[in-house]
Amino acid sequence: MTSASGPGPRAAVLAGLGAYVPPRILTNDELCGRRPIGDAWIRERIGAAGRRVADGEATVDLAVRAGRHALTAAGAVAADAVVLVTISPDRICPAGAPEVAARLGLGNVPAFDVASGCSGFLYGLGVASSMIAAGTFDRVLLIASDVFTAFLDPQDWLMRAIFGDGAGAVVLRAGPAGGAGTFGPFDLGSDGAQADLLEVPGGGARARKRLPTTPDAEPAPYFRMDGPAVRKQAVVGMCDSMTRAVERAGWTLADVDVVVAHQANQRILDGLAAELGLAPGKVLSHIEAYGNTAAASVPVLLAQAAAAGTLRPGLRVALTAYGAGLAWGSTTLVWPEVRAVADDG
């Protein structure tokens, strides 16, 4: 197999990034109203002062905007395939990716969805990178988009304090392996025995087949999670996964300049830094302004950090995420010369 630019193995190279978050800001004060627990409590335990909430926009709408920004940043008008990562699809059927491709004017390209919880962007990177390395496609548009607030109980103020909406996208192109912008070996894994720790129990085939005679007993169509159990496992899981990915890349943890982790909450990010012995500033965070945007959190933060100049060419970057499934993933890259368009609504 030869690369698109010469002899040798092919690899997926980061060619452009885009992000879009909706303009509506839900502040802690607005969320809590007259509750005795308010802004200070949320900031201390979650790290968020506000979050973006889609108003009149759905998952595909956000994905189209982020995807268009990524294509613009890459100087591209076409892609050979579209992969949409989401855990908040607009519809159970069909997948949203074909609609995204059509609305971006990409024609009848292959397009499909990936659902792997908050680690979905890492899974999508693994899939898209493999398709390029195998020679199946030369350019892939990968988008992670979640309007996860649509899956939250309106009365559950704690879940509403954690999550926000957003979309992030990358364009990957074929290039020679080993250069800047190529993704290192991936570490991906799952533990389905703990699937009920984070779930939306209602709405799927299992709930429909067991539809009870009393509506009050029907499984709720809202997200629920065992927060304490997930928090402890997320820190350990991301530490272990990232360590394996770093070692497979031939690096040590001391070689890592920047960590972009799933933005679950600030305590988890602080725990990750402490467990790995990293200076807190090495682990990027935008939780204060955006909260947890589910599968979109890593690419949104990547695009924002690249547009702000925080991610500079030559930096060694580690990516890691952990979420529902349970599922986790990590990889590495040396940051390339690349453009990013971050749309803050």
CSV table of C-alpha atoms in Angstrom, one decimal:
chain,number,residue,atom,x,y,z
A,1,MET,CA,0.0,0.0,0.0
A,2,THR,CA,1.4,3.4,-0.9
A,3,SER,CA,0.5,6.8,0.5
A,4,ALA,CA,-1.2,9.6,-1.4
A,5,SER,CA,2.0,11.5,-1.5
A,6,GLY,CA,4.6,8.9,-2.3
A,7,PRO,CA,5.8,5.4,-1.5
A,8,GLY,CA,5.4,3.8,2.0
A,9,PRO,CA,2.5,3.1,4.3
A,10,ARG,CA,-0.5,5.3,4.2
A,11,ALA,CA,-1.9,7.0,7.3
A,12,ALA,CA,-4.7,9.4,8.2
A,13,VAL,CA,-3.4,13.0,8.5
A,14,LEU,CA,-5.3,15.8,10.3
A,15,ALA,CA,-6.1,18.3,7.6
A,16,GLY,CA,-8.7,20.7,9.1
A,17,LEU,CA,-10.9,21.2,12.2
A,18,GLY,CA,-14.3,22.8,12.8
A,19,ALA,CA,-16.6,23.4,15.7
A,20,TYR,CA,-20.0,24.8,16.4
A,21,VAL,CA,-21.8,25.4,19.7
A,22,PRO,CA,-25.3,27.0,19.8
A,23,PRO,CA,-25.5,30.6,21.0
A,24,ARG,CA,-28.0,30.0,23.9
A,25,ILE,CA,-26.2,30.1,27.2
A,26,LEU,CA,-27.8,28.4,30.2
A,27,THR,CA,-26.1,29.8,33.3
A,28,ASN,CA,-26.0,28.2,36.7
A,29,ASP,CA,-28.2,30.9,38.2
A,30,GLU,CA,-30.8,30.5,35.6
A,31,LEU,CA,-30.7,26.7,35.9
A,32,CYS,CA,-31.0,26.6,39.7
A,33,GLY,CA,-33.5,29.4,40.2
A,34,ARG,CA,-34.5,29.6,43.8
A,35,ARG,CA,-32.9,26.3,44.9
A,36,PRO,CA,-30.6,26.6,47.9
A,37,ILE,CA,-28.0,24.7,45.9
A,38,GLY,CA,-26.7,27.0,43.2
A,39,ASP,CA,-23.8,28.4,41.3
A,40,ALA,CA,-21.0,27.8,43.9
A,41,TRP,CA,-22.1,24.2,44.4
A,42,ILE,CA,-22.1,23.5,40.7
A,43,ARG,CA,-18.7,25.2,40.1
A,44,GLU,CA,-17.1,23.2,42.9
A,45,ARG,CA,-18.4,19.8,41.9
A,46,ILE,CA,-18.7,20.0,38.2
A,47,GLY,CA,-16.6,23.0,37.2
A,48,ALA,CA,-19.3,24.6,35.0
A,49,ALA,CA,-20.5,28.2,35.1
A,50,GLY,CA,-22.7,27.7,32.1
A,51,ARG,CA,-23.4,25.5,29.1
A,52,ARG,CA,-24.7,25.9,25.5
A,53,VAL,CA,-28.2,24.6,24.8
A,54,ALA,CA,-29.6,24.0,21.3
A,55,ASP,CA,-32.7,26.1,20.7
A,56,GLY,CA,-34.5,25.2,17.4
A,57,GLU,CA,-31.5,23.1,16.2
A,58,ALA,CA,-31.1,19.3,16.2
A,59,THR,CA,-28.0,17.0,16.1
A,60,VAL,CA,-27.8,17.0,12.3
A,61,ASP,CA,-28.1,20.8,12.2
A,62,LEU,CA,-25.1,21.2,14.5
A,63,ALA,CA,-23.2,18.5,12.6
A,64,VAL,CA,-23.7,20.3,9.3
A,65,ARG,CA,-22.3,23.6,10.6
A,66,ALA,CA,-19.2,21.9,12.2
A,67,GLY,CA,-18.6,19.8,9.1
A,68,ARG,CA,-18.7,22.9,6.9
A,69,HIS,CA,-16.3,24.7,9.1
A,70,ALA,CA,-13.9,21.7,9.0
A,71,LEU,CA,-14.0,21.5,5.2
A,72,THR,CA,-13.4,25.2,4.9
A,73,ALA,CA,-10.4,24.9,7.3
A,74,ALA,CA,-9.0,22.1,5.2
A,75,GLY,CA,-9.5,24.0,1.9
A,76,ALA,CA,-11.7,21.1,0.7
A,77,VAL,CA,-15.0,21.1,-1.2
A,78,ALA,CA,-15.4,17.3,-1.2
A,79,ALA,CA,-15.0,14.2,1.0
A,80,ASP,CA,-15.0,10.5,0.0
A,81,ALA,CA,-17.0,9.5,3.1
A,82,VAL,CA,-18.8,11.0,6.1
A,83,VAL,CA,-18.8,9.5,9.6
A,84,LEU,CA,-21.2,11.0,12.1
A,85,VAL,CA,-20.6,10.2,15.8
A,86,THR,CA,-23.5,10.8,18.1
A,87,ILE,CA,-25.5,9.4,21.1
A,88,SER,CA,-28.3,11.8,20.6
A,89,PRO,CA,-29.6,10.9,17.0
A,90,ASP,CA,-32.4,13.0,15.5
A,91,ARG,CA,-34.2,9.7,14.7
A,92,ILE,CA,-33.7,6.0,15.6
A,93,CYS,CA,-33.9,5.3,11.8
A,94,PRO,CA,-32.3,6.3,9.5
A,95,ALA,CA,-28.8,7.3,10.4
A,96,GLY,CA,-28.0,11.0,10.3
A,97,ALA,CA,-24.8,10.9,8.4
A,98,PRO,CA,-26.4,10.6,4.9
A,99,GLU,CA,-28.5,13.7,5.6
A,100,VAL,CA,-25.3,15.6,6.7
A,101,ALA,CA,-23.6,14.6,3.5
A,102,ALA,CA,-26.5,15.7,1.4
A,103,ARG,CA,-26.8,19.0,3.1
A,104,LEU,CA,-23.1,19.7,2.7
A,105,GLY,CA,-23.4,19.0,-1.0
A,106,LEU,CA,-21.1,16.0,-0.9
A,107,GLY,CA,-23.2,13.9,-3.3
A,108,ASN,CA,-23.8,10.2,-2.9
A,109,VAL,CA,-20.8,9.4,-0.8
A,110,PRO,CA,-20.8,6.6,1.8
A,111,ALA,CA,-22.1,7.9,5.1
A,112,PHE,CA,-22.8,6.2,8.4
A,113,ASP,CA,-23.2,6.8,12.1
A,114,VAL,CA,-21.1,5.6,15.1
A,115,ALA,CA,-22.5,5.3,18.6
A,116,SER,CA,-20.0,4.7,21.3
A,117,GLY,CA,-20.9,7.0,24.2
A,118,CYS,CA,-18.6,9.9,25.0
A,119,SER,CA,-15.7,7.9,23.6
A,120,GLY,CA,-17.3,7.9,20.2
A,121,PHE,CA,-15.0,10.5,18.6
A,122,LEU,CA,-12.0,8.3,19.4
A,123,TYR,CA,-13.8,5.3,18.0
A,124,GLY,CA,-14.7,7.4,14.9
A,125,LEU,CA,-11.0,8.4,14.5
A,126,GLY,CA,-10.0,4.8,14.7
A,127,VAL,CA,-12.6,3.8,12.0
A,128,ALA,CA,-11.8,6.7,9.7
A,129,SER,CA,-8.1,6.3,10.1
A,130,SER,CA,-8.3,2.6,9.2
A,131,MET,CA,-10.4,3.3,6.1
A,132,ILE,CA,-7.7,5.7,4.9
A,133,ALA,CA,-4.8,3.5,5.8
A,134,ALA,CA,-6.4,0.6,3.9
A,135,GLY,CA,-6.7,2.7,0.8
A,136,THR,CA,-10.5,2.7,0.8
A,137,PHE,CA,-10.8,6.5,0.9
A,138,ASP,CA,-8.4,9.4,0.5
A,139,ARG,CA,-10.4,12.0,2.5
A,140,VAL,CA,-12.9,11.4,5.3
A,141,LEU,CA,-15.1,14.0,7.1
A,142,LEU,CA,-15.6,12.9,10.7
A,143,ILE,CA,-18.1,14.8,12.8
A,144,ALA,CA,-19.2,14.3,16.5
A,145,SER,CA,-22.4,16.1,17.3
A,146,ASP,CA,-24.7,15.8,20.3
A,147,VAL,CA,-27.8,17.7,21.4
A,148,PHE,CA,-27.7,15.6,24.5
A,149,THR,CA,-29.9,18.1,26.5
A,150,ALA,CA,-32.8,16.7,24.5
A,151,PHE,CA,-32.3,13.4,26.4
A,152,LEU,CA,-32.3,14.9,29.9
A,153,ASP,CA,-35.3,15.0,32.2
A,154,PRO,CA,-36.4,18.6,32.4
A,155,GLN,CA,-36.9,18.1,36.1
A,156,ASP,CA,-33.4,16.7,36.7
A,157,TRP,CA,-31.4,19.9,37.4
A,158,LEU,CA,-28.2,18.0,38.2
A,159,MET,CA,-28.0,16.3,34.8
A,160,ARG,CA,-28.9,19.6,33.2
A,161,ALA,CA,-26.0,21.2,35.1
A,162,ILE,CA,-23.6,18.7,33.7
A,163,PHE,CA,-24.4,18.6,30.0
A,164,GLY,CA,-24.4,21.0,27.1
A,165,ASP,CA,-24.7,20.7,23.3
A,166,GLY,CA,-22.2,21.1,20.5
A,167,ALA,CA,-20.5,19.6,17.4
A,168,GLY,CA,-16.9,19.2,16.4
A,169,ALA,CA,-15.4,17.9,13.1
A,170,VAL,CA,-12.1,17.0,11.5
A,171,VAL,CA,-11.1,16.3,7.9
A,172,LEU,CA,-8.7,13.5,7.6
A,173,ARG,CA,-6.6,13.0,4.4
A,174,ALA,CA,-4.3,10.3,3.2
A,175,GLY,CA,-0.6,10.9,3.7
A,176,PRO,CA,2.6,9.1,4.6
A,177,ALA,CA,2.7,7.4,8.0
A,178,GLY,CA,4.8,8.8,10.8
A,179,GLY,CA,4.6,12.5,10.0
A,180,ALA,CA,3.1,15.4,11.9
A,181,GLY,CA,-0.7,15.1,12.0
A,182,THR,CA,-0.8,11.4,11.7
A,183,PHE,CA,-2.6,9.5,14.5
A,184,GLY,CA,-0.6,7.1,16.5
A,185,PRO,CA,-1.7,3.6,17.6
A,186,PHE,CA,-5.1,3.5,19.1
A,187,ASP,CA,-6.2,2.0,22.4
A,188,LEU,CA,-9.9,1.1,22.3
A,189,GLY,CA,-11.9,-1.0,24.8
A,190,SER,CA,-15.2,-1.7,26.4
A,191,ASP,CA,-17.0,-3.3,29.4
A,192,GLY,CA,-20.6,-4.1,28.5
A,193,ALA,CA,-21.1,-5.8,31.8
A,194,GLN,CA,-21.5,-2.3,33.2
A,195,ALA,CA,-23.8,-0.9,30.5
A,196,ASP,CA,-26.4,0.2,33.0
A,197,LEU,CA,-24.2,2.7,34.7
A,198,LEU,CA,-25.0,5.2,32.0
A,199,GLU,CA,-28.1,4.7,29.9
A,200,VAL,CA,-31.3,6.0,28.3
A,201,PRO,CA,-33.5,3.0,29.2
A,202,GLY,CA,-36.6,4.0,27.2
A,203,GLY,CA,-37.3,4.2,23.5
A,204,GLY,CA,-35.4,1.2,22.1
A,205,ALA,CA,-36.4,-2.3,21.2
A,206,ARG,CA,-35.9,-3.7,24.7
A,207,ALA,CA,-38.4,-1.1,26.2
A,208,ARG,CA,-40.9,-1.5,23.3
A,209,LYS,CA,-40.9,-5.3,23.6
A,210,ARG,CA,-41.6,-5.0,27.3
A,211,LEU,CA,-44.1,-2.2,27.1
A,212,PRO,CA,-46.1,-2.4,30.3
A,213,THR,CA,-49.9,-2.0,30.6
A,214,THR,CA,-49.4,1.0,33.0
A,215,PRO,CA,-47.8,4.0,31.4
A,216,ASP,CA,-46.2,5.0,34.7
A,217,ALA,CA,-44.0,1.9,34.6
A,218,GLU,CA,-42.7,2.5,31.1
A,219,PRO,CA,-38.9,3.0,31.1
A,220,ALA,CA,-38.1,6.7,31.0
A,221,PRO,CA,-36.7,8.1,27.7
A,222,TYR,CA,-34.2,10.2,29.7
A,223,PHE,CA,-30.5,9.7,30.5
A,224,ARG,CA,-29.5,8.4,33.9
A,225,MET,CA,-26.2,7.5,35.4
A,226,ASP,CA,-24.5,6.3,38.6
A,227,GLY,CA,-22.3,9.4,39.0
A,228,PRO,CA,-20.0,8.2,41.8
A,229,ALA,CA,-19.3,4.8,40.2
A,230,VAL,CA,-18.6,6.4,36.8
A,231,ARG,CA,-16.4,9.2,38.2
A,232,LYS,CA,-14.0,6.7,39.8
A,233,GLN,CA,-13.8,4.4,36.8
A,234,ALA,CA,-13.5,7.3,34.3
A,235,VAL,CA,-10.3,8.5,36.0
A,236,VAL,CA,-8.7,5.1,36.1
A,237,GLY,CA,-10.0,4.1,32.7
A,238,MET,CA,-8.6,7.2,30.9
A,239,CYS,CA,-5.3,7.0,32.7
A,240,ASP,CA,-4.8,3.3,31.8
A,241,SER,CA,-6.0,3.8,28.2
A,242,MET,CA,-3.9,6.9,27.6
A,243,THR,CA,-0.8,5.3,29.1
A,244,ARG,CA,-1.2,2.3,26.7
A,245,ALA,CA,-1.6,4.6,23.7
A,246,VAL,CA,1.4,6.7,24.7
A,247,GLU,CA,3.6,3.6,25.1
A,248,ARG,CA,2.4,2.2,21.7
A,249,ALA,CA,3.5,5.5,20.1
A,250,GLY,CA,7.0,5.1,21.6
A,251,TRP,CA,6.5,8.0,24.0
A,252,THR,CA,6.6,8.3,27.8
A,253,LEU,CA,4.1,10.4,29.8
A,254,ALA,CA,6.9,13.0,30.2
A,255,ASP,CA,6.9,13.4,26.4
A,256,VAL,CA,3.3,14.5,26.3
A,257,ASP,CA,2.9,18.3,26.0
A,258,VAL,CA,-0.9,18.5,26.0
A,259,VAL,CA,-3.8,16.2,26.9
A,260,VAL,CA,-7.2,16.6,25.4
A,261,ALA,CA,-9.6,14.4,27.4
A,262,HIS,CA,-13.4,14.0,27.3
A,263,GLN,CA,-14.8,17.0,29.2
A,264,ALA,CA,-16.9,15.0,31.7
A,265,ASN,CA,-16.3,17.3,34.7
A,266,GLN,CA,-13.5,19.2,36.2
A,267,ARG,CA,-12.9,16.8,39.1
A,268,ILE,CA,-12.3,14.0,36.6
A,269,LEU,CA,-9.8,16.1,34.6
A,270,ASP,CA,-8.0,17.1,37.8
A,271,GLY,CA,-8.0,13.4,38.9
A,272,LEU,CA,-6.5,12.4,35.5
A,273,ALA,CA,-3.7,15.0,35.8
A,274,ALA,CA,-3.0,13.9,39.4
A,275,GLU,CA,-3.0,10.2,38.7
A,276,LEU,CA,-0.6,10.6,35.7
A,277,GLY,CA,1.6,13.1,37.5
A,278,LEU,CA,0.9,15.8,34.9
A,279,ALA,CA,0.9,19.6,35.6
A,280,PRO,CA,-2.8,20.7,35.6
A,281,GLY,CA,-2.1,23.1,32.7
A,282,LYS,CA,-1.3,20.1,30.5
A,283,VAL,CA,-4.8,18.8,30.6
A,284,LEU,CA,-7.0,21.3,28.6
A,285,SER,CA,-10.4,22.2,29.8
A,286,HIS,CA,-13.4,24.3,28.6
A,287,ILE,CA,-15.9,22.9,31.1
A,288,GLU,CA,-16.5,26.2,32.8
A,289,ALA,CA,-18.1,27.6,29.7
A,290,TYR,CA,-19.4,24.6,27.9
A,291,GLY,CA,-19.9,21.7,30.3
A,292,ASN,CA,-20.0,18.1,29.0
A,293,THR,CA,-20.9,18.0,25.3
A,294,ALA,CA,-20.8,14.2,25.2
A,295,ALA,CA,-19.2,12.7,22.1
A,296,ALA,CA,-18.5,16.2,20.8
A,297,SER,CA,-16.4,17.4,23.7
A,298,VAL,CA,-13.0,16.3,22.4
A,299,PRO,CA,-13.3,17.6,18.8
A,300,VAL,CA,-14.9,20.9,20.0
A,301,LEU,CA,-12.0,21.5,22.4
A,302,LEU,CA,-9.4,20.5,19.7
A,303,ALA,CA,-10.9,23.0,17.3
A,304,GLN,CA,-11.1,25.8,19.9
A,305,ALA,CA,-7.6,25.2,21.2
A,306,ALA,CA,-6.2,25.1,17.6
A,307,ALA,CA,-8.0,28.3,16.6
A,308,ALA,CA,-6.7,30.0,19.8
A,309,GLY,CA,-3.1,28.9,19.2
A,310,THR,CA,-2.9,26.8,22.3
A,311,LEU,CA,-2.2,23.8,20.1
A,312,ARG,CA,0.9,24.6,18.1
A,313,PRO,CA,2.9,22.7,15.5
A,314,GLY,CA,5.3,20.2,17.1
A,315,LEU,CA,3.4,19.7,20.3
A,316,ARG,CA,2.9,16.1,21.3
A,317,VAL,CA,-0.8,15.6,22.0
A,318,ALA,CA,-2.6,12.7,23.7
A,319,LEU,CA,-6.4,12.3,23.2
A,320,THR,CA,-8.5,10.2,25.6
A,321,ALA,CA,-12.2,9.6,26.4
A,322,TYR,CA,-14.4,7.4,28.5
A,323,GLY,CA,-18.1,7.0,28.6
A,324,ALA,CA,-21.3,4.9,28.2
A,325,GLY,CA,-20.9,1.4,27.0
A,326,LEU,CA,-18.8,1.3,29.1
A,327,ALA,CA,-16.3,2.3,26.3
A,328,TRP,CA,-13.0,4.1,26.2
A,329,GLY,CA,-10.3,5.1,23.7
A,330,SER,CA,-7.1,7.0,23.3
A,331,THR,CA,-4.5,7.9,20.7
A,332,THR,CA,-1.7,10.4,20.0
A,333,LEU,CA,-0.4,12.8,17.4
A,334,VAL,CA,2.3,15.4,16.8
A,335,TRP,CA,0.3,18.6,16.1
A,336,PRO,CA,0.7,19.7,12.5
A,337,GLU,CA,0.3,23.0,10.7
A,338,VAL,CA,-3.4,23.0,10.4
A,339,ARG,CA,-6.3,25.5,10.3
A,340,ALA,CA,-9.4,25.4,12.5
A,341,VAL,CA,-12.7,27.3,12.5
A,342,ALA,CA,-14.3,27.5,15.9
A,343,ASP,CA,-17.8,29.0,15.7
A,344,ASP,CA,-19.0,30.1,19.2
A,345,GLY,CA,-22.6,30.6,18.0
